[in-house]
Tab-separated table of C-alpha atoms in Angstrom:
chain	number	residue	atom	x	y	z
A	390	MET	CA	12.999	49.722	66.016
A	391	VAL	CA	9.229	49.278	66.175
A	392	HIS	CA	8.031	46.025	65.357
A	393	ASP	CA	4.705	46.064	63.277
A	394	PRO	CA	3.164	42.787	63.238
A	395	GLY	CA	0.350	43.605	60.992
A	396	GLY	CA	2.717	45.266	58.291
A	397	ALA	CA	3.482	41.830	56.599
A	398	THR	CA	-0.403	41.333	56.322
A	399	ARG	CA	-0.880	44.589	55.023
A	400	PHE	CA	1.785	44.330	52.387
A	401	LEU	CA	0.382	40.956	51.197
A	402	GLY	CA	-3.063	42.496	51.098
A	403	GLU	CA	-1.836	45.228	48.793
A	404	VAL	CA	0.063	42.566	46.538
A	405	ARG	CA	-3.227	40.788	46.171
A	406	SER	CA	-5.165	43.717	45.605
A	407	ALA	CA	-2.601	45.124	42.877
A	408	VAL	CA	-1.798	41.718	41.121
A	409	THR	CA	-5.014	40.256	40.202
A	410	GLY	CA	-5.375	36.621	39.111
A	411	ARG	CA	-6.029	37.801	35.609
A	412	ALA	CA	-2.791	39.975	35.559
A	413	ALA	CA	-0.716	36.924	36.970
A	414	ALA	CA	-2.086	34.727	34.214
A	415	LEU	CA	-1.131	37.375	31.624
A	416	VAL	CA	2.452	37.597	33.121
A	417	ILE	CA	2.706	33.957	33.049
A	418	GLY	CA	1.412	34.046	29.453
A	419	THR	CA	4.080	36.336	28.565
A	420	LEU	CA	6.746	34.474	30.065
A	421	VAL	CA	5.504	31.415	28.154
A	422	LEU	CA	5.529	33.271	24.960
A	423	GLN	CA	8.944	34.588	25.638
A	424	LEU	CA	10.494	31.266	26.034
A	425	ALA	CA	8.665	29.789	23.095
A	426	PHE	CA	10.220	32.754	21.093
A	427	ILE	CA	13.673	31.711	22.152
A	428	ALA	CA	13.048	28.155	21.537
A	429	SER	CA	11.574	28.578	18.313
A	430	TYR	CA	14.352	30.955	16.926
A	431	VAL	CA	17.256	28.879	18.321
A	432	GLY	CA	15.673	25.818	17.232
A	433	ALA	CA	15.322	26.941	13.705
A	434	PHE	CA	18.749	28.456	13.055
A	435	HIS	CA	21.220	26.807	15.716
A	436	ARG	CA	22.262	24.062	13.365
A	437	PRO	CA	21.412	24.749	9.532
A	438	LYS	CA	21.605	21.404	7.453
A	439	PRO	CA	20.885	21.086	3.860
A	440	ALA	CA	18.340	18.669	3.091
A	441	ASP	CA	16.430	17.861	-0.396
A	442	ILE	CA	17.686	20.860	-2.292
A	443	SER	CA	16.146	20.402	-5.702
A	444	LEU	CA	19.050	20.059	-8.247
A	445	GLY	CA	18.589	19.566	-11.864
A	446	VAL	CA	21.499	17.441	-13.396
A	447	VAL	CA	22.270	18.245	-17.214
A	448	ALA	CA	24.491	15.642	-18.765
A	449	PRO	CA	24.340	12.993	-21.476
A	450	GLY	CA	22.092	10.136	-20.820
A	451	PRO	CA	24.179	7.629	-19.243
A	452	VAL	CA	26.308	10.137	-17.221
A	453	ALA	CA	23.209	11.978	-16.032
A	454	THR	CA	21.933	8.630	-14.502
A	455	GLN	CA	25.121	7.992	-12.845
A	456	VAL	CA	25.530	11.568	-11.440
A	457	VAL	CA	21.861	11.636	-10.165
A	458	GLN	CA	22.068	8.323	-8.318
A	459	GLN	CA	25.717	9.559	-6.813
A	460	LEU	CA	24.405	12.688	-5.545
A	461	GLY	CA	21.078	11.144	-4.327
A	462	ALA	CA	23.314	8.771	-2.285
A	463	LEU	CA	25.129	11.391	-0.328
A	464	PRO	CA	24.950	11.140	3.423
A	465	GLY	CA	22.205	12.949	4.948
A	466	HIS	CA	20.385	13.265	1.651
A	467	PRO	CA	21.454	17.098	1.285
A	468	LEU	CA	20.315	17.067	-2.656
A	469	GLU	CA	17.320	15.761	-4.392
A	470	PRO	CA	18.656	15.521	-7.887
A	471	THR	CA	16.894	14.978	-11.240
A	472	ALA	CA	17.944	14.834	-14.779
A	473	VAL	CA	17.122	17.803	-16.958
A	474	ALA	CA	17.378	17.759	-20.528
A	475	ASP	CA	19.501	20.670	-21.255
A	476	GLU	CA	21.020	23.846	-19.646
A	477	ALA	CA	18.347	26.115	-21.137
A	478	THR	CA	15.763	23.869	-19.504
A	479	ALA	CA	17.686	23.988	-16.198
A	480	ARG	CA	17.703	27.911	-16.290
A	481	ARG	CA	13.953	28.037	-17.147
A	482	ARG	CA	12.882	25.687	-14.325
A	483	ILE	CA	15.294	27.692	-11.765
A	484	GLY	CA	13.425	30.809	-12.917
A	485	GLU	CA	10.148	29.291	-12.458
A	486	ARG	CA	11.175	28.247	-8.870
A	487	GLU	CA	11.044	24.382	-9.767
A	488	LEU	CA	14.497	24.011	-9.165
A	489	ASP	CA	16.862	25.416	-6.707
A	490	ALA	CA	19.962	24.837	-8.442
A	491	ALA	CA	21.339	22.899	-11.312
A	492	LEU	CA	24.693	21.134	-12.180
A	493	VAL	CA	25.889	21.222	-15.918
A	494	VAL	CA	28.329	18.392	-16.293
A	495	ASP	CA	31.125	18.579	-18.945
A	496	PRO	CA	31.991	14.817	-19.704
A	497	ARG	CA	34.796	16.167	-21.821
A	498	GLY	CA	36.621	18.210	-19.370
A	499	THR	CA	37.136	18.337	-15.681
A	500	THR	CA	35.268	21.397	-14.681
A	501	ASP	CA	31.321	21.349	-14.231
A	502	THR	CA	29.172	24.522	-13.788
A	503	LEU	CA	26.755	25.041	-10.868
A	504	LEU	CA	23.889	27.326	-11.640
A	505	VAL	CA	22.445	28.965	-8.447
A	506	ALA	CA	19.788	31.681	-7.759
A	507	GLY	CA	21.044	34.190	-5.273
A	508	GLY	CA	17.753	36.039	-5.306
A	509	ALA	CA	16.223	33.065	-3.591
A	510	GLY	CA	18.704	33.338	-0.497
A	511	ALA	CA	22.381	33.539	-0.289
A	512	SER	CA	22.736	30.896	2.401
A	513	LEU	CA	20.962	28.454	0.009
A	514	ALA	CA	23.298	29.096	-3.028
A	515	GLN	CA	26.191	28.640	-0.691
A	516	ALA	CA	25.014	25.487	0.980
A	517	THR	CA	24.373	23.992	-2.402
A	518	GLU	CA	28.108	25.022	-3.544
A	519	ALA	CA	29.472	23.509	-0.568
A	520	VAL	CA	27.695	20.217	-1.091
A	521	LEU	CA	28.769	19.793	-4.649
A	522	THR	CA	32.329	21.340	-4.173
A	523	ARG	CA	32.813	18.266	-1.867
A	524	ALA	CA	31.187	15.934	-4.071
A	525	GLU	CA	33.278	17.235	-7.135
A	526	GLN	CA	36.546	17.032	-5.185
A	527	ALA	CA	35.967	13.455	-4.544
A	528	GLN	CA	35.565	12.863	-8.243
A	529	GLN	CA	38.746	14.861	-8.764
A	530	ARG	CA	36.662	17.458	-10.595
A	531	ALA	CA	36.411	21.375	-10.279
A	532	LEU	CA	33.327	23.263	-9.939
A	533	LYS	CA	32.469	26.762	-11.480
A	534	VAL	CA	29.565	28.765	-9.947
A	535	LEU	CA	27.248	30.894	-12.050
A	536	ASP	CA	24.324	32.861	-10.554
A	537	VAL	CA	21.513	33.144	-13.113
A	538	ALA	CA	19.282	35.006	-10.658
A	539	PRO	CA	21.421	37.321	-8.476
A	540	ALA	CA	20.093	39.455	-5.585
A	541	ALA	CA	20.258	43.054	-6.265
A	542	ALA	CA	23.114	44.984	-5.156
A	543	GLY	CA	21.380	46.763	-2.431
A	544	ASP	CA	19.790	43.404	-1.236
A	545	ALA	CA	22.255	41.979	1.347
A	546	ARG	CA	22.362	38.177	1.058
A	547	GLY	CA	18.708	38.255	-0.385
A	548	LEU	CA	17.226	39.141	2.898
A	549	THR	CA	15.119	42.534	1.875
A	550	SER	CA	12.300	40.355	0.878
A	551	PHE	CA	12.235	38.567	4.368
A	552	TYR	CA	12.525	42.003	6.191
A	553	LEU	CA	9.975	43.574	4.169
A	554	ALA	CA	7.245	40.627	4.623
A	555	VAL	CA	8.091	40.584	8.333
A	556	GLY	CA	7.669	44.329	8.489
A	557	TRP	CA	4.011	43.959	6.649
A	558	CYS	CA	3.106	41.095	9.218
A	559	VAL	CA	4.181	43.442	12.237
A	560	GLY	CA	1.973	46.221	10.807
A	561	GLY	CA	-1.108	43.720	10.257
A	562	TYR	CA	-1.194	42.615	13.770
A	563	LEU	CA	-0.035	45.849	15.496
A	564	CYS	CA	-3.140	47.664	13.802
A	565	ALA	CA	-5.434	45.073	14.868
A	566	ALA	CA	-4.159	45.085	18.502
A	567	ILE	CA	-4.486	49.033	18.312
A	568	LEU	CA	-8.090	48.704	17.496
A	569	ALA	CA	-8.629	46.225	20.310
A	570	ILE	CA	-6.878	48.358	22.870
A	571	SER	CA	-8.944	51.550	21.814
A	572	ALA	CA	-12.211	50.319	21.346
A	573	GLY	CA	-12.403	46.839	23.207
A	574	ALA	CA	-10.882	43.533	21.900
A	575	ARG	CA	-14.291	42.215	20.921
A	576	PRO	CA	-16.560	44.553	18.550
A	577	ALA	CA	-19.990	45.267	20.311
A	578	ASN	CA	-21.779	44.252	16.916
A	579	THR	CA	-21.528	43.521	13.179
A	580	HIS	CA	-21.232	46.959	12.250
A	581	ARG	CA	-18.288	47.520	14.311
A	582	ALA	CA	-16.601	44.612	13.050
A	583	LEU	CA	-17.028	45.646	9.496
A	584	ILE	CA	-15.811	49.097	10.361
A	585	ARG	CA	-12.750	47.572	11.876
A	586	LEU	CA	-12.265	45.384	8.877
A	587	GLY	CA	-12.661	48.391	6.739
A	588	VAL	CA	-10.186	50.535	8.683
A	589	LEU	CA	-7.669	47.553	8.324
A	590	ALA	CA	-8.303	47.166	4.652
A	591	LEU	CA	-7.463	51.027	4.048
A	592	TYR	CA	-4.400	50.358	6.552
A	593	ALA	CA	-3.233	47.453	4.391
A	594	LEU	CA	-3.150	49.458	1.240
A	595	ALA	CA	-1.143	52.387	2.691
A	596	ALA	CA	1.211	49.960	4.315
A	597	GLY	CA	1.587	47.687	1.078
A	598	LEU	CA	2.393	50.735	-0.834
A	599	LEU	CA	4.660	52.530	1.518
A	600	GLY	CA	6.597	49.364	2.272
A	601	ALA	CA	7.070	48.613	-1.433
A	602	VAL	CA	8.184	52.257	-1.976
A	603	ILE	CA	10.808	52.187	0.789
A	604	ALA	CA	12.314	48.807	-0.136
A	605	GLY	CA	12.344	49.818	-4.052
A	606	PRO	CA	12.684	53.337	-5.132
A	607	VAL	CA	13.683	54.878	-1.903
A	608	LEU	CA	16.357	52.415	-0.619
A	609	ASP	CA	16.778	50.820	-4.058
A	610	ALA	CA	16.999	47.329	-2.069
A	611	LEU	CA	14.440	45.282	-3.878
A	612	PRO	CA	13.744	45.199	-7.712
A	613	GLY	CA	10.601	44.079	-9.333
A	614	SER	CA	7.095	45.497	-9.889
A	615	LEU	CA	6.051	48.203	-7.651
A	616	PRO	CA	2.276	47.452	-8.112
A	617	GLY	CA	2.928	43.703	-7.652
A	618	LEU	CA	4.897	44.307	-4.431
A	619	TRP	CA	2.001	46.703	-3.386
A	620	GLY	CA	-0.720	44.153	-3.790
A	621	LEU	CA	1.347	41.646	-2.119
A	622	GLY	CA	1.928	43.763	0.756
A	623	ALA	CA	-1.795	44.986	1.059
A	624	LEU	CA	-2.693	41.187	1.216
A	625	THR	CA	-0.050	40.219	3.808
A	626	VAL	CA	-0.981	43.359	6.125
A	627	PHE	CA	-4.799	42.485	5.766
A	628	ALA	CA	-4.215	38.792	6.266
A	629	VAL	CA	-2.192	38.944	9.357
A	630	GLY	CA	-4.469	41.770	10.622
A	631	ALA	CA	-7.757	39.850	9.925
A	632	LEU	CA	-6.245	36.745	11.653
A	633	THR	CA	-5.533	38.974	14.682
A	634	LEU	CA	-9.215	40.505	14.920
A	635	ALA	CA	-10.554	36.812	14.711
A	636	LEU	CA	-8.043	35.745	17.616
A	637	GLN	CA	-9.278	38.821	19.550
A	638	GLY	CA	-12.848	37.847	18.979
A	639	LEU	CA	-12.198	34.399	20.196
A	640	ALA	CA	-9.951	35.047	23.182
A	641	GLY	CA	-10.311	38.739	23.814
A	642	VAL	CA	-6.839	40.561	24.599
A	643	VAL	CA	-5.243	37.237	24.860
A	644	GLY	CA	-6.016	36.939	21.264
A	645	ILE	CA	-3.099	39.545	20.691
A	646	GLY	CA	-0.704	37.080	22.191
A	647	LEU	CA	-1.838	34.226	20.120
A	648	ALA	CA	-1.338	36.064	16.895
A	649	ILE	CA	2.231	36.841	18.068
A	650	ALA	CA	2.861	33.303	18.784
A	651	LEU	CA	1.588	32.191	15.371
A	652	VAL	CA	2.928	34.897	13.115
A	653	VAL	CA	6.152	35.945	15.253
A	654	VAL	CA	7.153	32.919	17.300
A	655	LEU	CA	6.338	30.296	14.720
A	656	GLY	CA	6.174	32.111	11.502
A	657	ASN	CA	9.307	34.339	11.224
A	658	PRO	CA	11.868	31.660	11.903
A	659	SER	CA	10.127	29.326	9.456
A	660	ALA	CA	9.676	31.865	6.680
A	661	GLY	CA	12.994	30.947	4.951
A	662	GLY	CA	14.317	34.347	5.033
A	663	ALA	CA	17.950	33.777	6.715
A	664	TYR	CA	17.835	30.202	5.948
A	665	PRO	CA	15.645	29.047	2.900
A	666	TYR	CA	13.407	26.056	3.506
A	667	PRO	CA	15.883	23.177	2.522
A	668	LEU	CA	18.279	24.564	5.253
A	669	LEU	CA	15.660	24.567	8.250
A	670	PRO	CA	14.784	21.505	10.536
A	671	PRO	CA	11.767	19.365	9.396
A	672	PHE	CA	9.334	21.148	11.750
A	673	TRP	CA	9.966	24.737	10.547
A	674	ARG	CA	10.249	23.679	6.894
A	675	ALA	CA	6.859	21.956	7.157
A	676	ILE	CA	5.097	24.758	8.720
A	677	GLY	CA	6.861	27.689	7.068
A	678	PRO	CA	4.877	27.824	3.605
A	679	ALA	CA	1.553	27.563	5.553
A	680	LEU	CA	1.971	30.758	7.597
A	681	PRO	CA	1.962	34.339	6.350
A	682	PRO	CA	5.731	35.211	6.943
A	683	GLY	CA	7.064	32.305	4.740
A	684	ALA	CA	4.161	32.989	2.051
A	685	GLY	CA	5.061	36.743	2.088
A	686	THR	CA	8.592	36.196	1.798
A	687	TRP	CA	8.739	33.532	-0.944
A	688	SER	CA	6.138	35.816	-2.915
A	689	ALA	CA	8.404	38.988	-2.363
A	690	ARG	CA	11.419	37.133	-3.837
A	691	SER	CA	9.268	35.761	-6.695
A	692	VAL	CA	8.156	39.175	-7.805
A	693	ALA	CA	11.715	40.879	-7.375
A	694	TYR	CA	13.730	37.965	-9.054
A	695	PHE	CA	11.570	35.675	-10.758
A	696	HIS	CA	9.085	37.518	-12.769
A	697	GLY	CA	6.154	36.555	-10.515
A	698	ASN	CA	6.699	32.840	-11.142
A	699	GLY	CA	5.751	30.337	-8.238
A	700	LEU	CA	3.223	32.705	-6.778
A	701	THR	CA	-0.031	30.455	-6.895
A	702	CYS	CA	0.443	28.491	-3.671
A	703	PRO	CA	1.711	31.200	-1.455
A	704	LEU	CA	-1.130	33.855	-2.615
A	705	LEU	CA	-3.602	31.044	-1.836
A	706	VAL	CA	-2.268	30.709	1.590
A	707	LEU	CA	-2.500	34.576	2.316
A	708	SER	CA	-5.780	34.817	0.879
A	709	GLY	CA	-7.116	31.823	2.974
A	710	TRP	CA	-5.746	33.559	6.058
A	711	ALA	CA	-7.468	36.984	4.991
A	712	VAL	CA	-10.832	35.325	4.303
A	713	ALA	CA	-10.679	32.987	7.264
A	714	GLY	CA	-9.899	35.551	9.680
A	715	THR	CA	-12.668	38.000	8.228
A	716	LEU	CA	-15.347	35.238	8.320
A	717	VAL	CA	-14.499	34.268	12.016
A	718	ALA	CA	-14.243	38.036	13.076
A	719	LEU	CA	-17.755	38.783	11.200
A	720	GLY	CA	-19.199	35.375	12.674
A	721	LEU	CA	-18.222	36.283	16.071
A	722	ALA	CA	-19.686	39.779	15.995
A	723	LEU	CA	-22.890	38.436	14.451
A	724	ARG	CA	-23.277	35.950	17.221
A	725	ARG	CA	-22.529	38.668	20.067
A	726	THR	CA	-25.299	40.739	18.230
A	727	HIS	CA	-27.858	38.216	18.302
A	728	GLY	CA	-26.949	37.308	21.794
A	729	THR	CA	-27.428	40.776	22.843
A	730	THR	CA	-30.976	41.115	20.979
A	731	ASP	CA	-32.082	37.642	22.676
A	732	ARG	CA	-31.350	38.949	25.969
A	733	THR	CA	-32.881	42.349	25.425
A	734	VAL	CA	-36.256	40.764	24.086
A	735	GLY	CA	-36.157	38.358	26.813
C-alpha cells in the first residue's frame, strides 16, 4: 500500500474549493431554519390548552351574573364569559364571529344548551364542550350541544380553509422564488420590478380562482361564495409573493429563506387551523392574526360559514403585507436604478 502524504492536503483543498464560505453559510442557515420549523410546530401543537374562549351566557339576570362569575373563575381561565340578552342575540353574535360559543341556561330544568360553531374549527368546539361539561357536572347539571354553524360534510374538522390558505401562501412565495432563481434575486431596475409584480398579480388571480374551484365545486369541501374565495385567494397569494419579492430585494436569495421563516415557520402553526387561537400558546396566539396564513384561514372560514362576517381586520392585514411588499420591492429597485445611473454618469 502506497502512502501519499499529499493526498490529504489535496482532498482538503478540494473541499475548500467545492464548499465556499457562502455555501457553508447557506447550509448552516438551512439547518437553523429546519430546527426553527420543528420548534415552532411542536411548540404550538404539543399541548393545546383552552384560554379565554369567548362565551356568551344566556340566563335570567341574577342567574346570568352568577354563571358568568363561576365560569370566569375556572382554573386556568379557559373561558371569557359575558352575559347575553337572549338566545337569538347569542346566535347572531356567533354568526358575526364576536363569540366562539354560547351557553343557554335553563333555570327551570337541569339541562343547559351549548351553542358552538363547528365551521370555526372542530377542536375549538370540542374544547369548549369539554370545559363546560366538567363545569356543569360539578353543578349536577347536564349539557346539550347544538352546532349553529357546522362545517360542511366534505370539510373534515373544519380544516379545509386552513389547507386552502396554506396552499395559496405556498404558491405566493414559490412564484416569487422562481422569478428570483430564473432572473436574479434582485431586479436590475424599476421596470423589471414592475414586470415581476405584474407576473405575480396574474399568477395570484389564476391561483386564487383555481384554488377556490378545487376546494369548492370540484371537491365540494368548502361552501361559500366562489367570487369571495377567489378574491381572498388572489389577495393572499399576492401578499405573500410581494413580501417574498421585498425580502429578496433586501437580502438576495437569502430572502427566500426569510420568507419561509415568516410564512411557514411562524405563520402556519399560528394560523388557527388545527387549533384555533384560543387553544394556542400565548406567543403563537399573538402573532397568528398578523401573518398571512392566519389572516387567510380566518377569512376563508368567514366566507364559507359566517356570511363574510369578521373580515375587516384580516383583509387589512393581507392588504398591508401586499402594499408594504410592493412598495419595498419597488423602492429597492428604484434605488438600484439611481445607483447604476450615478455610477455611469460619474
